mmCIF file of C-alpha atoms in Angstrom:
data_model
loop_
_atom_site.group_PDB
_atom_site.id
_atom_site.type_symbol
_atom_site.label_atom_id
_atom_site.label_comp_id
_atom_site.label_asym_id
_atom_site.label_seq_id
_atom_site.Cartn_x
_atom_site.Cartn_y
_atom_site.Cartn_z
ATOM 1 C CA MET A 174 1.781 -11.382 -15.229
ATOM 2 C CA ALA A 175 0.937 -10.776 -11.506
ATOM 3 C CA THR A 176 3.992 -10.973 -8.837
ATOM 4 C CA TRP A 177 4.555 -10.128 -5.033
ATOM 5 C CA TYR A 178 4.669 -6.397 -5.819
ATOM 6 C CA THR A 179 1.287 -6.135 -7.862
ATOM 7 C CA THR A 180 -0.886 -8.218 -6.227
ATOM 8 C CA HIS A 181 -2.207 -5.800 -4.175
ATOM 9 C CA VAL A 182 -2.639 -3.397 -7.183
ATOM 10 C CA ASP A 183 -4.694 -5.820 -9.177
ATOM 11 C CA ALA A 184 -7.216 -6.845 -6.469
ATOM 12 C CA ALA A 185 -7.355 -3.154 -6.171
ATOM 13 C CA SER A 186 -8.262 -2.541 -9.902
ATOM 14 C CA THR A 187 -10.241 -5.303 -10.505
ATOM 15 C CA ALA A 188 -12.525 -5.665 -7.014
ATOM 16 C CA ALA A 189 -16.277 -4.635 -6.726
ATOM 17 C CA GLY A 190 -15.952 -1.221 -6.455
ATOM 18 C CA ALA A 191 -12.908 -0.538 -8.356
ATOM 19 C CA ALA A 192 -14.662 2.427 -9.989
ATOM 20 C CA LEU A 193 -15.481 4.163 -7.124
ATOM 21 C CA THR A 194 -13.602 7.121 -7.394
ATOM 22 C CA GLU A 195 -11.969 10.204 -5.511
ATOM 23 C CA GLU A 196 -14.695 12.811 -7.070
ATOM 24 C CA ALA A 197 -17.763 10.046 -5.964
ATOM 25 C CA VAL A 198 -16.417 9.862 -2.313
ATOM 26 C CA LEU A 199 -16.306 13.553 -2.513
ATOM 27 C CA GLU A 200 -19.865 13.657 -4.236
ATOM 28 C CA PHE A 201 -21.114 11.787 -1.483
ATOM 29 C CA TRP A 202 -19.706 13.931 1.374
ATOM 30 C CA GLU A 203 -20.994 17.080 -0.031
ATOM 31 C CA LEU A 204 -24.631 15.529 -0.752
ATOM 32 C CA LEU A 205 -24.487 14.949 3.023
ATOM 33 C CA ARG A 206 -23.359 18.173 3.961
ATOM 34 C CA THR A 207 -26.044 20.060 1.827
ATOM 35 C CA GLY A 208 -28.768 18.361 4.094
ATOM 36 C CA ASN A 209 -31.232 17.658 1.296
ATOM 37 C CA PRO A 210 -29.691 15.505 -1.236
ATOM 38 C CA PRO A 211 -31.354 13.703 -3.824
ATOM 39 C CA ALA A 212 -32.572 10.313 -3.009
ATOM 40 C CA GLU A 213 -31.377 8.525 -5.972
ATOM 41 C CA ARG A 214 -28.109 9.711 -6.450
ATOM 42 C CA LEU A 215 -27.485 9.368 -2.603
ATOM 43 C CA ASN A 216 -28.648 5.726 -2.550
ATOM 44 C CA THR A 217 -26.262 5.145 -6.079
ATOM 45 C CA LEU A 218 -23.354 6.354 -3.949
ATOM 46 C CA ALA A 219 -23.744 4.770 -0.756
ATOM 47 C CA GLY A 220 -24.353 1.662 -2.587
ATOM 48 C CA ALA A 221 -20.370 2.186 -3.940
ATOM 49 C CA VAL A 222 -18.652 3.245 -1.019
ATOM 50 C CA ALA A 223 -20.306 0.349 1.054
ATOM 51 C CA ALA A 224 -19.430 -2.487 -1.869
ATOM 52 C CA ALA A 225 -15.568 -1.413 -1.832
ATOM 53 C CA PRO A 226 -13.568 -3.655 -0.359
ATOM 54 C CA TRP A 227 -11.217 -0.958 1.782
ATOM 55 C CA ASN A 228 -14.741 0.252 3.226
ATOM 56 C CA THR A 229 -15.911 -3.092 4.889
ATOM 57 C CA HIS A 230 -16.212 -0.852 8.565
ATOM 58 C CA VAL A 231 -18.598 1.581 6.480
ATOM 59 C CA PRO A 232 -21.366 -0.866 5.986
ATOM 60 C CA PRO A 233 -22.795 -0.709 9.908
ATOM 61 C CA VAL A 234 -22.497 2.504 10.112
ATOM 62 C CA LEU A 235 -24.957 3.213 7.134
ATOM 63 C CA ALA A 236 -27.082 0.343 8.262
ATOM 64 C CA ALA A 237 -27.443 2.566 11.333
ATOM 65 C CA HIS A 238 -28.599 4.862 9.544
ATOM 66 C CA GLY A 239 -31.456 3.575 7.898
ATOM 67 C CA PHE A 240 -29.313 2.068 4.708
ATOM 68 C CA ASP A 241 -30.117 -1.495 3.699
ATOM 69 C CA GLY A 242 -27.816 -2.232 0.879
ATOM 70 C CA ALA A 243 -29.859 -0.332 -1.792
ATOM 71 C CA ALA A 244 -31.656 2.488 -0.177
ATOM 72 C CA PHE A 245 -32.261 5.148 2.882
ATOM 73 C CA LEU A 246 -35.618 4.032 4.079
ATOM 74 C CA PRO A 247 -37.930 5.052 4.487
ATOM 75 C CA ALA A 248 -37.145 7.523 1.920
ATOM 76 C CA GLY A 249 -34.347 9.471 2.174
ATOM 77 C CA LEU A 250 -32.280 11.281 4.727
ATOM 78 C CA PRO A 251 -33.806 14.093 6.460
ATOM 79 C CA THR A 252 -31.054 17.022 7.312
ATOM 80 C CA PRO A 253 -30.474 16.089 10.592
ATOM 81 C CA SER A 254 -30.269 12.191 9.730
ATOM 82 C CA CYS A 255 -27.454 13.685 7.123
ATOM 83 C CA ARG A 256 -25.683 15.555 9.944
ATOM 84 C CA ALA A 257 -25.380 12.594 11.774
ATOM 85 C CA LEU A 258 -24.272 10.110 9.260
ATOM 86 C CA LEU A 259 -21.622 12.600 8.231
ATOM 87 C CA ASP A 260 -20.521 12.778 11.839
ATOM 88 C CA ALA A 261 -20.477 9.281 12.184
ATOM 89 C CA LEU A 262 -18.302 8.588 8.703
ATOM 90 C CA ALA A 263 -16.459 11.420 9.645
ATOM 91 C CA LEU A 264 -15.114 9.467 12.801
ATOM 92 C CA LYS A 265 -14.785 6.021 11.196
ATOM 93 C CA GLY A 266 -13.034 7.073 7.492
ATOM 94 C CA MET A 267 -14.289 6.417 3.873
ATOM 95 C CA GLY A 268 -11.926 5.999 1.023
ATOM 96 C CA ALA A 269 -12.024 5.964 -2.507
ATOM 97 C CA ASN A 270 -10.140 3.374 -4.747
ATOM 98 C CA PRO A 271 -6.559 2.948 -3.345
ATOM 99 C CA MET A 272 -5.363 2.281 -6.691
ATOM 100 C CA PRO A 273 -6.672 4.754 -8.994
ATOM 101 C CA PHE A 274 -3.686 5.101 -11.055
ATOM 102 C CA PRO A 275 -2.416 3.140 -13.843
ATOM 103 C CA ARG A 276 -0.464 -0.188 -12.985
ATOM 104 C CA PRO A 277 3.202 0.706 -12.259
ATOM 105 C CA THR A 278 5.932 -0.961 -13.884
ATOM 106 C CA PHE A 279 9.152 -2.550 -12.851
ATOM 107 C CA ARG A 280 12.167 -3.740 -14.388
ATOM 108 C CA ARG A 281 14.248 -6.946 -13.651
ATOM 109 C CA CYS A 282 16.981 -6.630 -11.850
ATOM 110 C CA GLU A 283 19.803 -8.378 -9.175
ATOM 111 C CA VAL A 284 21.807 -7.429 -7.019
ATOM 112 C CA ARG A 285 25.369 -8.470 -6.651
ATOM 113 C CA ALA A 286 27.868 -9.022 -3.786
ATOM 114 C CA ARG A 287 31.905 -8.194 -4.055
ATOM 115 C CA GLN A 288 31.617 -6.125 -7.150
ATOM 116 C CA ARG A 289 35.016 -4.166 -8.510
ATOM 117 C CA VAL A 290 34.362 -0.503 -9.715
ATOM 118 C CA GLN A 291 36.669 1.766 -11.084
ATOM 119 C CA THR A 292 36.680 5.323 -9.478
ATOM 120 C CA GLY A 293 38.664 8.383 -9.401
ATOM 121 C CA ARG A 294 40.876 7.356 -6.794
ATOM 122 C CA GLY A 295 41.553 3.812 -8.044
ATOM 123 C CA VAL A 296 39.407 0.478 -7.898
ATOM 124 C CA VAL A 297 37.232 -0.349 -4.897
ATOM 125 C CA THR A 298 35.052 -3.306 -4.133
ATOM 126 C CA MET A 299 31.548 -2.456 -3.563
ATOM 127 C CA ASP A 300 29.622 -5.020 -0.976
ATOM 128 C CA HIS A 301 26.634 -4.424 -3.477
ATOM 129 C CA VAL A 302 25.679 -3.488 -7.147
ATOM 130 C CA LEU A 303 21.780 -3.291 -8.266
ATOM 131 C CA VAL A 304 22.220 -4.430 -11.725
ATOM 132 C CA THR A 305 19.395 -3.987 -14.202
ATOM 133 C CA ASP A 306 18.398 -5.447 -17.149
ATOM 134 C CA ASN A 307 18.931 -2.441 -19.232
ATOM 135 C CA GLY A 308 22.742 -2.275 -18.744
ATOM 136 C CA LYS A 309 22.533 -0.314 -15.523
ATOM 137 C CA GLY A 310 24.401 -0.104 -12.373
ATOM 138 C CA TYR A 311 23.761 1.378 -8.905
ATOM 139 C CA GLY A 312 26.603 0.805 -6.211
ATOM 140 C CA LEU A 313 25.024 0.579 -2.820
ATOM 141 C CA VAL A 314 27.027 2.851 -0.446
ATOM 142 C CA ARG A 315 25.462 2.858 2.888
ATOM 143 C CA ASN A 316 22.088 3.141 4.493
ATOM 144 C CA LEU A 317 20.373 6.668 4.813
ATOM 145 C CA GLN A 318 17.434 5.915 6.260
ATOM 146 C CA THR A 319 15.197 2.691 7.768
ATOM 147 C CA CYS A 320 11.322 3.111 6.919
ATOM 148 C CA ILE A 321 8.181 0.845 7.558
ATOM 149 C CA TYR A 322 8.863 -0.952 4.584
ATOM 150 C CA GLY A 323 12.615 -1.294 4.079
ATOM 151 C CA LYS A 324 15.778 0.938 3.401
ATOM 152 C CA VAL A 325 16.543 4.148 2.451
ATOM 153 C CA ARG A 326 20.479 3.661 0.707
ATOM 154 C CA HIS A 327 22.503 6.059 -0.826
ATOM 155 C CA GLY A 328 23.526 4.561 -4.741
ATOM 156 C CA VAL A 329 26.517 5.788 -7.165
ATOM 157 C CA GLU A 330 24.996 5.279 -10.800
ATOM 158 C CA LEU A 331 27.781 3.298 -12.324
ATOM 159 C CA GLU A 332 28.583 2.792 -15.836
ATOM 160 C CA ALA A 333 29.513 -0.563 -17.339
ATOM 161 C CA THR A 334 33.174 -0.643 -19.068
ATOM 162 C CA PRO A 335 33.517 -1.329 -22.289
ATOM 163 C CA SER A 336 35.783 -4.308 -22.098
ATOM 164 C CA GLN A 337 33.326 -6.002 -20.508
ATOM 165 C CA GLN A 338 30.633 -8.691 -21.945
ATOM 166 C CA ARG A 339 26.715 -7.772 -22.061
ATOM 167 C CA GLY A 340 24.346 -10.065 -20.864
ATOM 168 C CA LEU A 341 20.786 -9.550 -19.821
ATOM 169 C CA PHE A 342 21.512 -7.702 -16.866
ATOM 170 C CA GLY A 343 24.168 -5.708 -17.930
ATOM 171 C CA ALA A 344 27.477 -6.073 -17.581
ATOM 172 C CA LEU A 345 29.311 -9.422 -16.734
ATOM 173 C CA ALA A 346 32.573 -10.218 -15.421
ATOM 174 C CA GLY A 347 35.430 -10.873 -17.970
ATOM 175 C CA GLY A 348 39.141 -10.162 -17.846
ATOM 176 C CA ASP A 349 40.891 -8.557 -14.973
ATOM 177 C CA ALA A 350 39.835 -4.866 -15.970
ATOM 178 C CA PRO A 351 36.969 -3.692 -12.951
ATOM 179 C CA PRO A 352 33.266 -4.523 -14.505
ATOM 180 C CA TRP A 353 31.917 -1.247 -13.645
ATOM 181 C CA ARG A 354 32.873 3.116 -13.821
ATOM 182 C CA ALA A 355 31.401 5.221 -11.006
ATOM 183 C CA THR A 356 29.803 8.074 -12.178
ATOM 184 C CA GLU A 357 28.984 11.078 -10.557
ATOM 185 C CA THR A 358 25.722 10.954 -10.111
ATOM 186 C CA GLN A 359 24.689 10.056 -6.992
ATOM 187 C CA VAL A 360 20.744 8.682 -6.035
ATOM 188 C CA ALA A 361 18.307 7.465 -3.168
ATOM 189 C CA VAL A 362 17.708 3.895 -3.698
ATOM 190 C CA LYS A 363 14.350 3.184 -1.682
ATOM 191 C CA CYS A 364 14.262 -0.442 -0.716
ATOM 192 C CA ILE A 365 10.853 -1.857 -0.320
ATOM 193 C CA GLU A 366 11.478 -5.232 1.291
ATOM 194 C CA ARG A 367 9.505 -8.281 0.510
ATOM 195 C CA GLY A 368 8.487 -9.554 3.895
ATOM 196 C CA LYS A 369 8.142 -6.631 5.019
ATOM 197 C CA TYR A 370 5.316 -5.075 2.752
ATOM 198 C CA GLU A 371 3.495 -8.395 2.755
ATOM 199 C CA GLN A 372 3.545 -8.020 6.376
ATOM 200 C CA HIS A 373 2.013 -4.873 6.353
ATOM 201 C CA VAL A 374 -0.570 -5.620 3.747
ATOM 202 C CA ALA A 375 -1.886 -8.333 5.342
ATOM 203 C CA ARG A 376 -1.978 -6.370 8.866
ATOM 204 C CA HIS A 377 -3.811 -3.473 7.043
ATOM 205 C CA ARG A 378 -6.405 -6.045 5.262
ATOM 206 C CA GLY A 379 -5.106 -3.844 2.094
ATOM 207 C CA ARG A 380 -6.202 -0.414 3.505
ATOM 208 C CA LEU A 381 -2.940 1.377 3.139
ATOM 209 C CA ASN A 382 -2.524 4.815 3.971
ATOM 210 C CA GLU A 383 1.248 4.297 3.396
ATOM 211 C CA ASP A 384 1.721 2.206 0.066
ATOM 212 C CA PRO A 385 4.887 2.330 -1.252
ATOM 213 C CA ILE A 386 3.915 0.667 -5.109
ATOM 214 C CA LYS A 387 1.064 3.204 -5.338
ATOM 215 C CA GLU A 388 3.698 6.043 -4.912
ATOM 216 C CA VAL A 389 5.798 4.315 -7.302
ATOM 217 C CA ALA A 390 2.669 4.517 -9.728
ATOM 218 C CA VAL A 391 1.728 7.715 -8.648
ATOM 219 C CA MET A 392 4.990 8.893 -9.757
ATOM 220 C CA GLU A 393 4.849 6.978 -13.131
ATOM 221 C CA PHE A 394 1.991 9.316 -13.917
ATOM 222 C CA MET A 395 3.407 11.966 -12.905
ATOM 223 C CA ALA A 396 6.285 11.902 -15.305
ATOM 224 C CA ARG A 397 3.977 10.882 -17.860
ATOM 225 C CA GLN A 398 2.204 14.343 -17.593
ATOM 226 C CA GLY A 399 5.799 16.302 -18.162
ATOM 227 C CA GLY A 400 6.755 16.125 -14.207
ATOM 228 C CA ALA A 401 6.319 18.705 -11.488
ATOM 229 C CA PRO A 402 8.554 21.813 -10.463
ATOM 230 C CA TYR A 403 9.675 21.079 -6.980
ATOM 231 C CA CYS A 404 8.596 17.382 -6.676
ATOM 232 C CA LEU A 405 10.957 14.583 -6.853
ATOM 233 C CA PRO A 406 10.893 12.345 -10.041
ATOM 234 C CA LEU A 407 11.407 9.002 -10.692
ATOM 235 C CA LEU A 408 14.490 7.800 -12.090
ATOM 236 C CA GLY A 409 13.857 4.088 -12.426
ATOM 237 C CA CYS A 410 11.879 1.197 -10.763
ATOM 238 C CA TYR A 411 13.187 -2.180 -10.910
ATOM 239 C CA ALA A 412 12.234 -5.304 -9.013
ATOM 240 C CA ASP A 413 13.201 -9.042 -8.420
ATOM 241 C CA GLU A 414 11.995 -11.760 -5.506
ATOM 242 C CA SER A 415 13.081 -10.058 -2.851
ATOM 243 C CA ALA A 416 12.490 -6.092 -3.116
ATOM 244 C CA VAL A 417 11.334 -3.594 -5.050
ATOM 245 C CA TYR A 418 14.168 -1.028 -5.605
ATOM 246 C CA VAL A 419 13.007 3.294 -6.638
ATOM 247 C CA ILE A 420 15.830 5.575 -8.205
ATOM 248 C CA LEU A 421 15.416 8.923 -6.819
ATOM 249 C CA PRO A 422 17.634 11.741 -6.903
ATOM 250 C CA LEU A 423 19.764 12.227 -4.050
ATOM 251 C CA CYS A 424 18.913 15.038 -1.684
ATOM 252 C CA PRO A 425 22.248 15.672 0.695
ATOM 253 C CA ASN A 426 20.529 18.198 2.733
ATOM 254 C CA GLY A 427 17.391 16.029 3.709
ATOM 255 C CA ASP A 428 14.124 16.723 3.665
ATOM 256 C CA LEU A 429 12.001 20.447 5.017
ATOM 257 C CA PHE A 430 11.373 18.411 8.385
ATOM 258 C CA GLY A 431 15.115 17.537 8.781
ATOM 259 C CA VAL A 432 15.915 21.679 8.204
ATOM 260 C CA VAL A 433 13.438 22.613 10.821
ATOM 261 C CA GLU A 434 14.753 20.357 12.753
ATOM 262 C CA ARG A 435 18.456 21.033 12.049
ATOM 263 C CA ASP A 436 18.036 24.850 12.430
ATOM 264 C CA GLY A 437 14.718 25.687 14.334
ATOM 265 C CA GLY A 438 12.428 28.151 13.553
ATOM 266 C CA LEU A 439 12.775 29.891 9.745
ATOM 267 C CA GLN A 440 13.536 33.389 9.105
ATOM 268 C CA GLU A 441 10.258 34.617 7.104
ATOM 269 C CA ALA A 442 11.912 35.065 3.898
ATOM 270 C CA ARG A 443 13.422 31.478 3.885
ATOM 271 C CA ALA A 444 9.736 30.080 5.151
ATOM 272 C CA ALA A 445 8.521 32.216 2.070
ATOM 273 C CA THR A 446 10.671 30.727 -0.319
ATOM 274 C CA TYR A 447 9.893 27.098 0.529
ATOM 275 C CA MET A 448 6.138 27.566 0.928
ATOM 276 C CA GLY A 449 6.433 29.387 -2.652
ATOM 277 C CA GLN A 450 8.307 25.895 -4.122
ATOM 278 C CA ILE A 451 5.335 24.064 -2.210
ATOM 279 C CA VAL A 452 2.693 25.716 -3.487
ATOM 280 C CA ALA A 453 3.888 25.581 -6.984
ATOM 281 C CA GLY A 454 4.643 21.982 -6.822
ATOM 282 C CA LEU A 455 0.415 21.536 -5.674
ATOM 283 C CA GLU A 456 -0.455 23.629 -8.138
ATOM 284 C CA ARG A 457 0.910 21.744 -11.019
ATOM 285 C CA LEU A 458 -0.503 18.440 -9.486
ATOM 286 C CA HIS A 459 -3.685 19.530 -9.048
ATOM 287 C CA ALA A 460 -3.947 20.474 -12.744
ATOM 288 C CA MET A 461 -3.060 16.796 -13.526
ATOM 289 C CA GLY A 462 -6.165 16.327 -12.043
#
């Protein structure tokens, strides 16, 4: 069933040109770079590129170099024309299907206000708790970062106390005992707000360089492949009518950019450690295709 957070994904997977893969786009670039491409294959790829809805800026560039929608006229592209077209496309940019991964899945959830939580220091009241349809809870503690699509919140994983009744969205209030018990697990909760996401999609006409829904699909794909070293695993993904909530491990020391900002230039041995981790992660991702 289509929802506000899968509309863009569904459009990408069913639109004309949806079969345009990253490999096809790269092949098109490589054929132009050779300077003497097979006319039939070049025409096929050019037609696929031009038909893709996220490449609406490309057909005028192709037309200016003799492409009539089906073929380059009068007969193929000589070497100088290949170079000129390659340069023109490089200025405009050209993309593959922005959603070449399986459609991501989201479990239902709701945000409850003023929830009592048992902690090691006594009972506290949390302003907001994310309650999921598989009985989990995440206390939203504080804002870590504000981003294009919403916020990243510091969260604490909660357990429903045994004395509570269980319903569709986990623990329901009952009796005097707090409905939740805090665990030692801290998480980051990326909150993708519906209003901001839809505005961004509309503003860029679906051509998103940074798409958080696609990011979820990529992380689910990675999880099915067994994950990758030094890449954050996806712990859960939930959605309601106002936001998507992506649960990730908390990185208390921030990201690498923050480390460089804070500490300045890194010593060679430390930089080599980080580079080794990045290369190991990329090697695994490339092996996944």
